[in-house]
PDB file of C-alpha atoms in Angstrom:
ATOM      1  CA  MET M   1      95.610 -27.816 -25.688  1.00  0.00           C
ATOM      2  CA  ASN M   2      94.972 -31.449 -26.345  1.00  0.00           C
ATOM      3  CA  PRO M   3      96.193 -33.386 -23.247  1.00  0.00           C
ATOM      4  CA  THR M   4      97.438 -36.185 -25.457  1.00  0.00           C
ATOM      5  CA  GLU M   5      99.885 -33.941 -27.365  1.00  0.00           C
ATOM      6  CA  PRO M   6     103.428 -33.958 -26.054  1.00  0.00           C
ATOM      7  CA  VAL M   7     104.778 -30.728 -24.462  1.00  0.00           C
ATOM      8  CA  ILE M   8     107.618 -29.466 -26.608  1.00  0.00           C
ATOM      9  CA  ASP M   9     110.456 -27.732 -24.701  1.00  0.00           C
ATOM     10  CA  ALA M  10     112.886 -26.160 -27.119  1.00  0.00           C
ATOM     11  CA  GLN M  11     115.353 -25.575 -24.306  1.00  0.00           C
ATOM     12  CA  LEU M  12     115.705 -29.366 -23.878  1.00  0.00           C
ATOM     13  CA  ALA M  13     116.792 -29.725 -27.495  1.00  0.00           C
ATOM     14  CA  VAL M  14     119.365 -26.939 -27.012  1.00  0.00           C
ATOM     15  CA  ALA M  15     120.657 -28.541 -23.854  1.00  0.00           C
ATOM     16  CA  LEU M  16     120.809 -32.002 -25.493  1.00  0.00           C
ATOM     17  CA  ASN M  17     122.834 -30.577 -28.376  1.00  0.00           C
ATOM     18  CA  ALA M  18     125.273 -28.862 -26.011  1.00  0.00           C
ATOM     19  CA  LEU M  19     125.695 -31.954 -23.859  1.00  0.00           C
ATOM     20  CA  LEU M  20     126.318 -34.300 -26.853  1.00  0.00           C
ATOM     21  CA  ASP M  21     128.746 -31.792 -28.359  1.00  0.00           C
ATOM     22  CA  GLU M  22     130.754 -31.128 -25.137  1.00  0.00           C
ATOM     23  CA  ARG M  23     130.344 -34.563 -23.486  1.00  0.00           C
ATOM     24  CA  SER M  24     130.674 -32.668 -20.187  1.00  0.00           C
ATOM     25  CA  VAL M  25     128.060 -31.252 -17.864  1.00  0.00           C
ATOM     26  CA  THR M  26     130.431 -28.506 -16.811  1.00  0.00           C
ATOM     27  CA  ARG M  27     131.413 -27.404 -20.326  1.00  0.00           C
ATOM     28  CA  ALA M  28     127.798 -27.627 -21.572  1.00  0.00           C
ATOM     29  CA  ALA M  29     126.724 -25.409 -18.585  1.00  0.00           C
ATOM     30  CA  ALA M  30     129.354 -22.845 -19.453  1.00  0.00           C
ATOM     31  CA  ARG M  31     128.330 -22.878 -23.127  1.00  0.00           C
ATOM     32  CA  LEU M  32     124.675 -22.172 -22.275  1.00  0.00           C
ATOM     33  CA  HIS M  33     125.597 -19.687 -19.474  1.00  0.00           C
ATOM     34  CA  THR M  34     124.025 -21.722 -16.669  1.00  0.00           C
ATOM     35  CA  SER M  35     125.291 -23.556 -13.614  1.00  0.00           C
ATOM     36  CA  PRO M  36     126.616 -27.120 -13.607  1.00  0.00           C
ATOM     37  CA  ALA M  37     123.892 -28.059 -11.003  1.00  0.00           C
ATOM     38  CA  ALA M  38     121.168 -26.778 -13.364  1.00  0.00           C
ATOM     39  CA  MET M  39     122.724 -28.649 -16.304  1.00  0.00           C
ATOM     40  CA  SER M  40     122.834 -31.849 -14.206  1.00  0.00           C
ATOM     41  CA  ARG M  41     119.144 -31.493 -13.509  1.00  0.00           C
ATOM     42  CA  THR M  42     118.483 -30.961 -17.234  1.00  0.00           C
ATOM     43  CA  LEU M  43     120.502 -34.059 -18.089  1.00  0.00           C
ATOM     44  CA  ALA M  44     118.386 -36.052 -15.555  1.00  0.00           C
ATOM     45  CA  ARG M  45     115.240 -34.774 -17.178  1.00  0.00           C
ATOM     46  CA  LEU M  46     116.544 -35.713 -20.651  1.00  0.00           C
ATOM     47  CA  ARG M  47     117.306 -39.213 -19.408  1.00  0.00           C
ATOM     48  CA  ARG M  48     113.726 -39.562 -18.144  1.00  0.00           C
ATOM     49  CA  VAL M  49     112.188 -38.187 -21.336  1.00  0.00           C
ATOM     50  CA  LEU M  50     114.319 -40.296 -23.700  1.00  0.00           C
ATOM     51  CA  GLN M  51     114.597 -43.296 -21.349  1.00  0.00           C
ATOM     52  CA  ASP M  52     118.288 -43.533 -21.989  1.00  0.00           C
ATOM     53  CA  PRO M  53     121.331 -42.505 -19.883  1.00  0.00           C
ATOM     54  CA  LEU M  54     122.744 -40.586 -22.925  1.00  0.00           C
ATOM     55  CA  LEU M  55     126.144 -39.875 -21.302  1.00  0.00           C
ATOM     56  CA  VAL M  56     127.894 -42.305 -18.975  1.00  0.00           C
ATOM     57  CA  ARG M  57     131.035 -41.924 -16.905  1.00  0.00           C
ATOM     58  CA  ALA M  58     134.217 -43.398 -18.479  1.00  0.00           C
ATOM     59  CA  GLY M  59     137.289 -42.625 -16.394  1.00  0.00           C
ATOM     60  CA  GLN M  60     137.670 -38.837 -16.036  1.00  0.00           C
ATOM     61  CA  GLY M  61     135.173 -38.112 -18.854  1.00  0.00           C
ATOM     62  CA  MET M  62     131.805 -39.091 -20.257  1.00  0.00           C
ATOM     63  CA  VAL M  63     130.956 -41.057 -23.342  1.00  0.00           C
ATOM     64  CA  PRO M  64     127.688 -41.114 -25.355  1.00  0.00           C
ATOM     65  CA  THR M  65     125.452 -44.128 -25.466  1.00  0.00           C
ATOM     66  CA  PRO M  66     124.496 -45.581 -28.861  1.00  0.00           C
ATOM     67  CA  ARG M  67     121.112 -43.769 -28.541  1.00  0.00           C
ATOM     68  CA  ALA M  68     122.937 -40.471 -27.928  1.00  0.00           C
ATOM     69  CA  GLN M  69     125.152 -41.028 -30.962  1.00  0.00           C
ATOM     70  CA  GLU M  70     122.020 -41.557 -33.075  1.00  0.00           C
ATOM     71  CA  LEU M  71     120.543 -38.335 -31.773  1.00  0.00           C
ATOM     72  CA  ARG M  72     123.622 -36.099 -32.179  1.00  0.00           C
ATOM     73  CA  ASP M  73     123.164 -34.985 -35.774  1.00  0.00           C
ATOM     74  CA  GLU M  74     119.428 -34.683 -35.352  1.00  0.00           C
ATOM     75  CA  ALA M  75     119.777 -32.553 -32.229  1.00  0.00           C
ATOM     76  CA  ALA M  76     122.234 -30.254 -33.994  1.00  0.00           C
ATOM     77  CA  GLU M  77     119.823 -29.806 -36.971  1.00  0.00           C
ATOM     78  CA  VAL M  78     116.894 -29.028 -34.671  1.00  0.00           C
ATOM     79  CA  VAL M  79     118.869 -26.366 -32.874  1.00  0.00           C
ATOM     80  CA  ARG M  80     120.044 -24.879 -36.185  1.00  0.00           C
ATOM     81  CA  ARG M  81     116.493 -24.675 -37.476  1.00  0.00           C
ATOM     82  CA  LEU M  82     115.264 -23.220 -34.192  1.00  0.00           C
ATOM     83  CA  GLY M  83     117.880 -20.532 -34.478  1.00  0.00           C
ATOM     84  CA  ALA M  84     116.762 -19.758 -38.029  1.00  0.00           C
ATOM     85  CA  LEU M  85     113.148 -19.675 -37.010  1.00  0.00           C
ATOM     86  CA  LEU M  86     113.691 -17.351 -34.052  1.00  0.00           C
ATOM     87  CA  SER M  87     116.242 -15.015 -35.671  1.00  0.00           C
ATOM     88  CA  PRO M  88     115.350 -11.642 -37.211  1.00  0.00           C
ATOM     89  CA  GLY M  89     114.592 -11.805 -40.905  1.00  0.00           C
ATOM     90  CA  ALA M  90     117.551 -11.526 -43.190  1.00  0.00           C
ATOM     91  CA  GLU M  91     118.176  -8.319 -45.125  1.00  0.00           C
ATOM     92  CA  VAL M  92     116.410  -8.352 -48.425  1.00  0.00           C
ATOM     93  CA  ASP M  93     118.378  -7.964 -51.662  1.00  0.00           C
ATOM     94  CA  PRO M  94     116.252  -5.490 -53.726  1.00  0.00           C
ATOM     95  CA  ALA M  95     117.549  -7.044 -56.950  1.00  0.00           C
ATOM     96  CA  ALA M  96     115.864 -10.330 -55.889  1.00  0.00           C
ATOM     97  CA  LEU M  97     112.459  -8.703 -55.245  1.00  0.00           C
ATOM     98  CA  ARG M  98     109.523  -9.740 -57.429  1.00  0.00           C
ATOM     99  CA  GLY M  99     105.989  -8.444 -57.277  1.00  0.00           C
ATOM    100  CA  THR M 100     103.810  -5.319 -57.324  1.00  0.00           C
ATOM    101  CA  PHE M 101     103.513  -2.559 -54.759  1.00  0.00           C
ATOM    102  CA  THR M 102     100.258  -0.540 -54.606  1.00  0.00           C
ATOM    103  CA  LEU M 103     100.469   3.047 -53.406  1.00  0.00           C
ATOM    104  CA  GLN M 104      97.636   5.502 -52.953  1.00  0.00           C
ATOM    105  CA  ALA M 105      98.316   9.162 -53.495  1.00  0.00           C
ATOM    106  CA  ALA M 106      96.769  12.395 -54.824  1.00  0.00           C
ATOM    107  CA  ASP M 107      97.548  13.003 -58.459  1.00  0.00           C
ATOM    108  CA  LEU M 108     100.118  15.711 -57.781  1.00  0.00           C
ATOM    109  CA  VAL M 109     101.948  13.408 -55.310  1.00  0.00           C
ATOM    110  CA  GLY M 110     101.729  10.493 -57.726  1.00  0.00           C
ATOM    111  CA  ALA M 111     103.211  12.637 -60.499  1.00  0.00           C
ATOM    112  CA  ALA M 112     106.052  13.700 -58.201  1.00  0.00           C
ATOM    113  CA  LEU M 113     106.725  10.140 -56.990  1.00  0.00           C
ATOM    114  CA  ALA M 114     106.524   8.175 -60.271  1.00  0.00           C
ATOM    115  CA  PRO M 115     109.775   9.348 -62.011  1.00  0.00           C
ATOM    116  CA  GLY M 116     111.984   8.905 -58.956  1.00  0.00           C
ATOM    117  CA  LEU M 117     110.431   5.580 -57.889  1.00  0.00           C
ATOM    118  CA  LEU M 118     110.715   4.133 -61.394  1.00  0.00           C
ATOM    119  CA  GLU M 119     114.359   5.233 -61.561  1.00  0.00           C
ATOM    120  CA  LEU M 120     115.105   3.578 -58.208  1.00  0.00           C
ATOM    121  CA  ALA M 121     113.201   0.408 -59.169  1.00  0.00           C
ATOM    122  CA  ARG M 122     114.975   0.188 -62.501  1.00  0.00           C
ATOM    123  CA  ARG M 123     118.369   0.654 -60.845  1.00  0.00           C
ATOM    124  CA  GLU M 124     117.884  -1.424 -57.662  1.00  0.00           C
ATOM    125  CA  ALA M 125     114.811  -3.645 -57.935  1.00  0.00           C
ATOM    126  CA  PRO M 126     114.069  -4.358 -61.605  1.00  0.00           C
ATOM    127  CA  GLY M 127     111.620  -7.108 -60.720  1.00  0.00           C
ATOM    128  CA  VAL M 128     109.286  -4.701 -58.859  1.00  0.00           C
ATOM    129  CA  SER M 129     106.231  -3.143 -60.467  1.00  0.00           C
ATOM    130  CA  LEU M 130     104.380  -0.148 -59.110  1.00  0.00           C
ATOM    131  CA  ARG M 131     100.624   0.502 -59.070  1.00  0.00           C
ATOM    132  CA  LEU M 132      99.562   4.056 -58.133  1.00  0.00           C
ATOM    133  CA  ARG M 133      95.954   4.543 -57.166  1.00  0.00           C
ATOM    134  CA  ALA M 134      94.058   7.799 -56.782  1.00  0.00           C
ATOM    135  CA  GLU M 135      92.664   8.736 -53.389  1.00  0.00           C
ATOM    136  CA  GLU M 136      89.632   6.539 -53.916  1.00  0.00           C
ATOM    137  CA  LEU M 137      89.826   4.207 -50.917  1.00  0.00           C
ATOM    138  CA  GLU M 138      89.495   4.942 -47.216  1.00  0.00           C
ATOM    139  CA  ALA M 139      93.152   4.536 -46.369  1.00  0.00           C
ATOM    140  CA  GLY M 140      92.900   2.989 -42.877  1.00  0.00           C
ATOM    141  CA  PRO M 141      90.820  -0.048 -43.878  1.00  0.00           C
ATOM    142  CA  ALA M 142      92.626  -0.323 -47.234  1.00  0.00           C
ATOM    143  CA  LEU M 143      95.979  -0.490 -45.483  1.00  0.00           C
ATOM    144  CA  ARG M 144      94.601  -2.959 -42.950  1.00  0.00           C
ATOM    145  CA  ASP M 145      93.220  -5.421 -45.513  1.00  0.00           C
ATOM    146  CA  GLY M 146      96.114  -5.130 -47.919  1.00  0.00           C
ATOM    147  CA  ARG M 147      94.422  -3.362 -50.825  1.00  0.00           C
ATOM    148  CA  ILE M 148      97.155  -0.782 -50.660  1.00  0.00           C
ATOM    149  CA  ASP M 149     100.703  -1.157 -49.320  1.00  0.00           C
ATOM    150  CA  LEU M 150     101.440   2.509 -48.694  1.00  0.00           C
ATOM    151  CA  GLU M 151      99.624   5.803 -48.543  1.00  0.00           C
ATOM    152  CA  VAL M 152     101.603   8.841 -49.516  1.00  0.00           C
ATOM    153  CA  GLY M 153     100.528  12.468 -49.061  1.00  0.00           C
ATOM    154  CA  VAL M 154      98.824  14.522 -46.383  1.00  0.00           C
ATOM    155  CA  ILE M 155      97.881  11.889 -43.822  1.00  0.00           C
ATOM    156  CA  ASP M 156      94.615  13.193 -42.389  1.00  0.00           C
ATOM    157  CA  HIS M 157      93.254  10.060 -40.758  1.00  0.00           C
ATOM    158  CA  VAL M 158      94.163   8.840 -37.312  1.00  0.00           C
ATOM    159  CA  ASP M 159      94.086   5.078 -36.863  1.00  0.00           C
ATOM    160  CA  PRO M 160      95.827   3.785 -33.662  1.00  0.00           C
ATOM    161  CA  GLU M 161      97.392   0.891 -35.585  1.00  0.00           C
ATOM    162  CA  THR M 162      98.627   2.920 -38.573  1.00  0.00           C
ATOM    163  CA  ARG M 163     102.353   3.756 -38.693  1.00  0.00           C
ATOM    164  CA  VAL M 164     102.964   7.288 -40.062  1.00  0.00           C
ATOM    165  CA  GLU M 165     106.284   8.924 -41.015  1.00  0.00           C
ATOM    166  CA  GLU M 166     106.525  12.633 -41.919  1.00  0.00           C
ATOM    167  CA  LEU M 167     108.695  13.244 -44.954  1.00  0.00           C
ATOM    168  CA  VAL M 168     108.638  16.881 -46.109  1.00  0.00           C
ATOM    169  CA  THR M 169     106.985  20.126 -45.010  1.00  0.00           C
ATOM    170  CA  LEU M 170     105.889  22.657 -47.647  1.00  0.00           C
ATOM    171  CA  ARG M 171     103.987  25.938 -47.787  1.00  0.00           C
ATOM    172  CA  MET M 172     101.141  26.950 -49.995  1.00  0.00           C
ATOM    173  CA  ALA M 173     101.644  29.528 -52.764  1.00  0.00           C
ATOM    174  CA  VAL M 174      99.440  31.131 -55.367  1.00  0.00           C
ATOM    175  CA  ALA M 175     100.056  29.807 -58.889  1.00  0.00           C
ATOM    176  CA  VAL M 176      99.380  32.087 -61.830  1.00  0.00           C
ATOM    177  CA  ARG M 177     100.200  32.003 -65.519  1.00  0.00           C
ATOM    178  CA  PRO M 178     103.108  34.099 -66.883  1.00  0.00           C
ATOM    179  CA  GLY M 179     101.928  37.688 -67.416  1.00  0.00           C
ATOM    180  CA  HIS M 180      98.945  37.404 -65.043  1.00  0.00           C
ATOM    181  CA  PRO M 181      97.821  40.803 -63.694  1.00  0.00           C
ATOM    182  CA  LEU M 182      98.144  39.500 -60.128  1.00  0.00           C
ATOM    183  CA  ALA M 183     101.927  39.225 -60.577  1.00  0.00           C
ATOM    184  CA  ALA M 184     102.307  42.769 -61.883  1.00  0.00           C
ATOM    185  CA  GLU M 185     102.207  44.388 -58.415  1.00  0.00           C
ATOM    186  CA  PRO M 186     102.881  43.319 -54.854  1.00  0.00           C
ATOM    187  CA  LEU M 187     100.261  40.793 -53.734  1.00  0.00           C
ATOM    188  CA  THR M 188      97.949  41.970 -50.958  1.00  0.00           C
ATOM    189  CA  PRO M 189      95.105  40.066 -49.224  1.00  0.00           C
ATOM    190  CA  ALA M 190      92.566  42.309 -51.008  1.00  0.00           C
ATOM    191  CA  ARG M 191      94.072  41.647 -54.452  1.00  0.00           C
ATOM    192  CA  LEU M 192      94.306  37.926 -53.718  1.00  0.00           C
ATOM    193  CA  ALA M 193      90.626  37.844 -52.655  1.00  0.00           C
ATOM    194  CA  ALA M 194      89.578  39.683 -55.783  1.00  0.00           C
ATOM    195  CA  ALA M 195      91.171  37.140 -58.139  1.00  0.00           C
ATOM    196  CA  GLU M 196      89.167  34.325 -59.759  1.00  0.00           C
ATOM    197  CA  HIS M 197      90.022  31.081 -57.901  1.00  0.00           C
ATOM    198  CA  VAL M 198      89.840  27.425 -58.709  1.00  0.00           C
ATOM    199  CA  THR M 199      90.150  25.040 -55.753  1.00  0.00           C
ATOM    200  CA  VAL M 200      91.095  21.398 -55.526  1.00  0.00           C
ATOM    201  CA  SER M 201      88.999  19.056 -53.421  1.00  0.00           C
ATOM    202  CA  ARG M 202      88.016  15.439 -54.099  1.00  0.00           C
ATOM    203  CA  ARG M 203      85.089  15.976 -51.752  1.00  0.00           C
ATOM    204  CA  GLY M 204      83.903  19.073 -53.700  1.00  0.00           C
ATOM    205  CA  ARG M 205      84.628  21.591 -50.982  1.00  0.00           C
ATOM    206  CA  PHE M 206      84.765  25.282 -51.933  1.00  0.00           C
ATOM    207  CA  THR M 207      86.552  26.509 -48.772  1.00  0.00           C
ATOM    208  CA  GLY M 208      89.763  25.874 -46.970  1.00  0.00           C
ATOM    209  CA  PRO M 209      92.398  27.499 -44.692  1.00  0.00           C
ATOM    210  CA  LEU M 210      92.815  30.476 -47.092  1.00  0.00           C
ATOM    211  CA  ASP M 211      89.161  31.391 -46.678  1.00  0.00           C
ATOM    212  CA  ALA M 212      89.511  31.406 -42.900  1.00  0.00           C
ATOM    213  CA  ALA M 213      92.541  33.657 -43.090  1.00  0.00           C
ATOM    214  CA  LEU M 214      90.747  36.042 -45.502  1.00  0.00           C
ATOM    215  CA  ALA M 215      87.673  36.113 -43.294  1.00  0.00           C
ATOM    216  CA  GLU M 216      89.792  37.439 -40.396  1.00  0.00           C
ATOM    217  CA  ARG M 217      90.312  40.562 -42.573  1.00  0.00           C
ATOM    218  CA  ASP M 218      86.626  40.673 -43.637  1.00  0.00           C
ATOM    219  CA  LEU M 219      87.582  39.457 -47.087  1.00  0.00           C
ATOM    220  CA  ARG M 220      86.019  36.703 -49.168  1.00  0.00           C
ATOM    221  CA  ARG M 221      87.368  35.162 -52.386  1.00  0.00           C
ATOM    222  CA  ARG M 222      85.374  34.055 -55.397  1.00  0.00           C
ATOM    223  CA  VAL M 223      85.763  30.383 -56.262  1.00  0.00           C
ATOM    224  CA  THR M 224      84.459  29.730 -59.733  1.00  0.00           C
ATOM    225  CA  ALA M 225      85.304  26.017 -59.930  1.00  0.00           C
ATOM    226  CA  VAL M 226      86.176  23.030 -57.765  1.00  0.00           C
ATOM    227  CA  LEU M 227      88.280  20.309 -59.377  1.00  0.00           C
ATOM    228  CA  PRO M 228      89.247  16.906 -58.003  1.00  0.00           C
ATOM    229  CA  SER M 229      92.714  17.080 -59.519  1.00  0.00           C
ATOM    230  CA  HIS M 230      95.691  19.306 -58.784  1.00  0.00           C
ATOM    231  CA  LEU M 231      97.114  18.614 -62.263  1.00  0.00           C
ATOM    232  CA  ALA M 232      93.871  19.670 -63.909  1.00  0.00           C
ATOM    233  CA  ALA M 233      93.731  22.857 -61.822  1.00  0.00           C
ATOM    234  CA  MET M 234      97.329  23.772 -62.751  1.00  0.00           C
ATOM    235  CA  HIS M 235      96.677  23.175 -66.448  1.00  0.00           C
ATOM    236  CA  LEU M 236      93.604  25.445 -66.183  1.00  0.00           C
ATOM    237  CA  VAL M 237      95.677  28.124 -64.504  1.00  0.00           C
ATOM    238  CA  ALA M 238      98.363  27.877 -67.181  1.00  0.00           C
ATOM    239  CA  HIS M 239      95.844  28.722 -69.860  1.00  0.00           C
ATOM    240  CA  SER M 240      93.503  31.218 -68.217  1.00  0.00           C
ATOM    241  CA  ASP M 241      93.336  33.998 -65.641  1.00  0.00           C
ATOM    242  CA  VAL M 242      92.141  31.767 -62.791  1.00  0.00           C
ATOM    243  CA  VAL M 243      94.531  31.093 -59.881  1.00  0.00           C
ATOM    244  CA  CYS M 244      95.017  28.154 -57.585  1.00  0.00           C
ATOM    245  CA  LEU M 245      97.054  27.177 -54.572  1.00  0.00           C
ATOM    246  CA  VAL M 246      99.945  24.781 -55.007  1.00  0.00           C
ATOM    247  CA  PRO M 247     102.607  23.446 -52.646  1.00  0.00           C
ATOM    248  CA  ALA M 248     105.978  25.253 -52.685  1.00  0.00           C
ATOM    249  CA  VAL M 249     109.201  24.725 -50.743  1.00  0.00           C
ATOM    250  CA  LEU M 250     109.841  26.616 -47.561  1.00  0.00           C
ATOM    251  CA  PRO M 251     112.152  29.669 -48.006  1.00  0.00           C
ATOM    252  CA  SER M 252     115.135  27.668 -46.636  1.00  0.00           C
ATOM    253  CA  GLY M 253     113.997  24.325 -48.041  1.00  0.00           C
ATOM    254  CA  ALA M 254     115.626  22.168 -50.676  1.00  0.00           C
ATOM    255  CA  PRO M 255     114.006  21.706 -54.111  1.00  0.00           C
ATOM    256  CA  SER M 256     111.122  19.256 -54.015  1.00  0.00           C
ATOM    257  CA  PRO M 257     109.693  17.018 -56.778  1.00  0.00           C
ATOM    258  CA  LEU M 258     106.278  18.170 -55.577  1.00  0.00           C
ATOM    259  CA  THR M 259     106.875  21.545 -57.247  1.00  0.00           C
ATOM    260  CA  ARG M 260     108.176  20.097 -60.524  1.00  0.00           C
ATOM    261  CA  THR M 261     104.846  20.154 -62.290  1.00  0.00           C
ATOM    262  CA  ALA M 262     104.290  23.811 -61.640  1.00  0.00           C
ATOM    263  CA  THR M 263     107.790  24.526 -63.000  1.00  0.00           C
ATOM    264  CA  ALA M 264     107.145  22.406 -66.109  1.00  0.00           C
ATOM    265  CA  LEU M 265     103.924  24.300 -66.821  1.00  0.00           C
ATOM    266  CA  GLY M 266     105.806  27.630 -66.445  1.00  0.00           C
ATOM    267  CA  LEU M 267     103.624  28.832 -63.607  1.00  0.00           C
ATOM    268  CA  ARG M 268     104.695  31.677 -61.378  1.00  0.00           C
ATOM    269  CA  LEU M 269     104.368  31.044 -57.634  1.00  0.00           C
ATOM    270  CA  LEU M 270     103.485  34.041 -55.527  1.00  0.00           C
ATOM    271  CA  ASP M 271     103.883  34.229 -51.752  1.00  0.00           C
ATOM    272  CA  ILE M 272     100.576  34.416 -49.900  1.00  0.00           C
ATOM    273  CA  PRO M 273     100.487  37.560 -47.708  1.00  0.00           C
ATOM    274  CA  LEU M 274      98.601  35.706 -44.997  1.00  0.00           C
ATOM    275  CA  PRO M 275      99.608  33.199 -42.256  1.00  0.00           C
ATOM    276  CA  LEU M 276      98.634  29.742 -43.500  1.00  0.00           C
ATOM    277  CA  PRO M 277      99.496  26.483 -41.792  1.00  0.00           C
ATOM    278  CA  PRO M 278     102.330  24.479 -43.458  1.00  0.00           C
ATOM    279  CA  VAL M 279     101.518  21.316 -45.366  1.00  0.00           C
ATOM    280  CA  THR M 280     103.252  18.110 -44.177  1.00  0.00           C
ATOM    281  CA  MET M 281     103.591  15.216 -46.619  1.00  0.00           C
ATOM    282  CA  GLY M 282     104.185  11.780 -45.172  1.00  0.00           C
ATOM    283  CA  MET M 283     103.554   8.071 -45.698  1.00  0.00           C
ATOM    284  CA  ALA M 284     101.375   5.580 -43.771  1.00  0.00           C
ATOM    285  CA  TRP M 285     101.426   1.813 -43.609  1.00  0.00           C
ATOM    286  CA  HIS M 286     100.046  -1.015 -41.573  1.00  0.00           C
ATOM    287  CA  PRO M 287     102.343  -2.318 -38.789  1.00  0.00           C
ATOM    288  CA  ARG M 288     102.354  -5.842 -40.157  1.00  0.00           C
ATOM    289  CA  HIS M 289     104.809  -4.536 -42.803  1.00  0.00           C
ATOM    290  CA  ALA M 290     107.073  -2.753 -40.345  1.00  0.00           C
ATOM    291  CA  ALA M 291     109.794  -5.426 -40.321  1.00  0.00           C
ATOM    292  CA  ASP M 292     109.259  -6.750 -43.847  1.00  0.00           C
ATOM    293  CA  GLY M 293     112.368  -6.212 -45.916  1.00  0.00           C
ATOM    294  CA  ALA M 294     110.583  -5.658 -49.213  1.00  0.00           C
ATOM    295  CA  HIS M 295     108.284  -3.043 -47.646  1.00  0.00           C
ATOM    296  CA  ARG M 296     111.257  -1.373 -45.987  1.00  0.00           C
ATOM    297  CA  TRP M 297     112.815  -0.998 -49.405  1.00  0.00           C
ATOM    298  CA  LEU M 298     109.601   0.601 -50.681  1.00  0.00           C
ATOM    299  CA  ARG M 299     109.470   3.072 -47.779  1.00  0.00           C
ATOM    300  CA  GLU M 300     113.105   3.956 -48.243  1.00  0.00           C
ATOM    301  CA  ALA M 301     112.521   4.497 -51.972  1.00  0.00           C
ATOM    302  CA  VAL M 302     109.581   6.829 -51.315  1.00  0.00           C
ATOM    303  CA  ARG M 303     111.654   8.685 -48.688  1.00  0.00           C
ATOM    304  CA  ARG M 304     114.542   9.138 -51.049  1.00  0.00           C
ATOM    305  CA  THR M 305     112.290  10.246 -53.843  1.00  0.00           C
ATOM    306  CA  LEU M 306     110.420  12.942 -51.892  1.00  0.00           C
ATOM    307  CA  THR M 307     113.511  14.240 -50.110  1.00  0.00           C
ATOM    308  CA  GLY M 308     115.669  14.107 -53.289  1.00  0.00           C
ATOM    309  CA  ASP M 309     118.277  11.866 -51.636  1.00  0.00           C
ATOM    310  CA  GLY M 310     119.988   9.742 -54.277  1.00  0.00           C
ATOM    311  CA  VAL M 311     117.395  10.352 -56.990  1.00  0.00           C
ATOM    312  CA  SER M 312     118.403  12.296 -60.095  1.00  0.00           C
ATOM    313  CA  PRO M 313     115.707  14.868 -61.071  1.00  0.00           C
ATOM    314  CA  PRO M 314     114.398  14.487 -64.602  1.00  0.00           C
ATOM    315  CA  GLU M 315     115.003  17.218 -67.090  1.00  0.00           C
ATOM    316  CA  VAL M 316     112.187  19.737 -67.015  1.00  0.00           C
ATOM    317  CA  ALA M 317     111.418  21.806 -70.101  1.00  0.00           C
ATOM    318  CA  VAL M 318     110.644  25.399 -69.076  1.00  0.00           C
ATOM    319  CA  PRO M 319     108.510  27.356 -71.519  1.00  0.00           C
ATOM    320  CA  ALA M 320     110.333  30.197 -73.248  1.00  0.00           C
ATOM    321  CA  SER M 321     107.774  32.685 -71.941  1.00  0.00           C
ATOM    322  CA  THR M 322     109.078  32.252 -68.406  1.00  0.00           C
ATOM    323  CA  LEU M 323     112.730  32.842 -69.255  1.00  0.00           C
TER     324      LEU M 323
END
């Protein structure tokens, strides 16, 4: 610190305001929850700093000096501004928000989020625009440097500074077209392994948890294609005999927008006769946004969308072949 700069003590300003308001050491002490002796010492310090007696005895009370009268309004304003500076941020009115939020999510998650988020924004925050990016950025650094505001999906990176909230837990199911031979009889591990599979991996991986579960039974599936997009895989399944894995709700779970695309395509979802780990969807953000009112609205909107709380599901046209 520069030795020529004055030392600013905010408590002195607060004490000065109380003394000038109350014109009494005892009452000012009670107002600031301190002792009269401590307040007398503070008044002595103020007198030294300002080189003015400030309050002088007049009969049974104290009266302000001309200098004190000049300072009264200014002291009150300083205390008011200090209070505003050091108070928690005010609640944000979503209707007053303006700007763009950038979210990163897999295509299936983005497709599930977009209708509900747009409905909430239109209803509550019409000045907000949404930008959804594919999983093209390394989420930790992108959150840190502000290229994305929120990551939504399976959070598979662990950064000590990243805040993560789990939103919904799903299971994996086998998706097939209506009339697929795999749906004609009870599904067994052997019949599942014998089917023609398409997998989804943005890193081009052919294997996953299903392969490990099949290997424990000396079974191996045939993967004929790897696609980077869940939507592309489901469209391929809807028009061919290949099968793919898609998220489905737990047996006791509520409907999820994450299964809406499979329903719209008329796909049948078959239970996998093998123990597979559940899939947990969540959201991640940088802690600098934790207390920001606008970002809190965004997180709440994503939460409500993925859990179905307060968001009306859009009409889904189900192909006649599935009825």
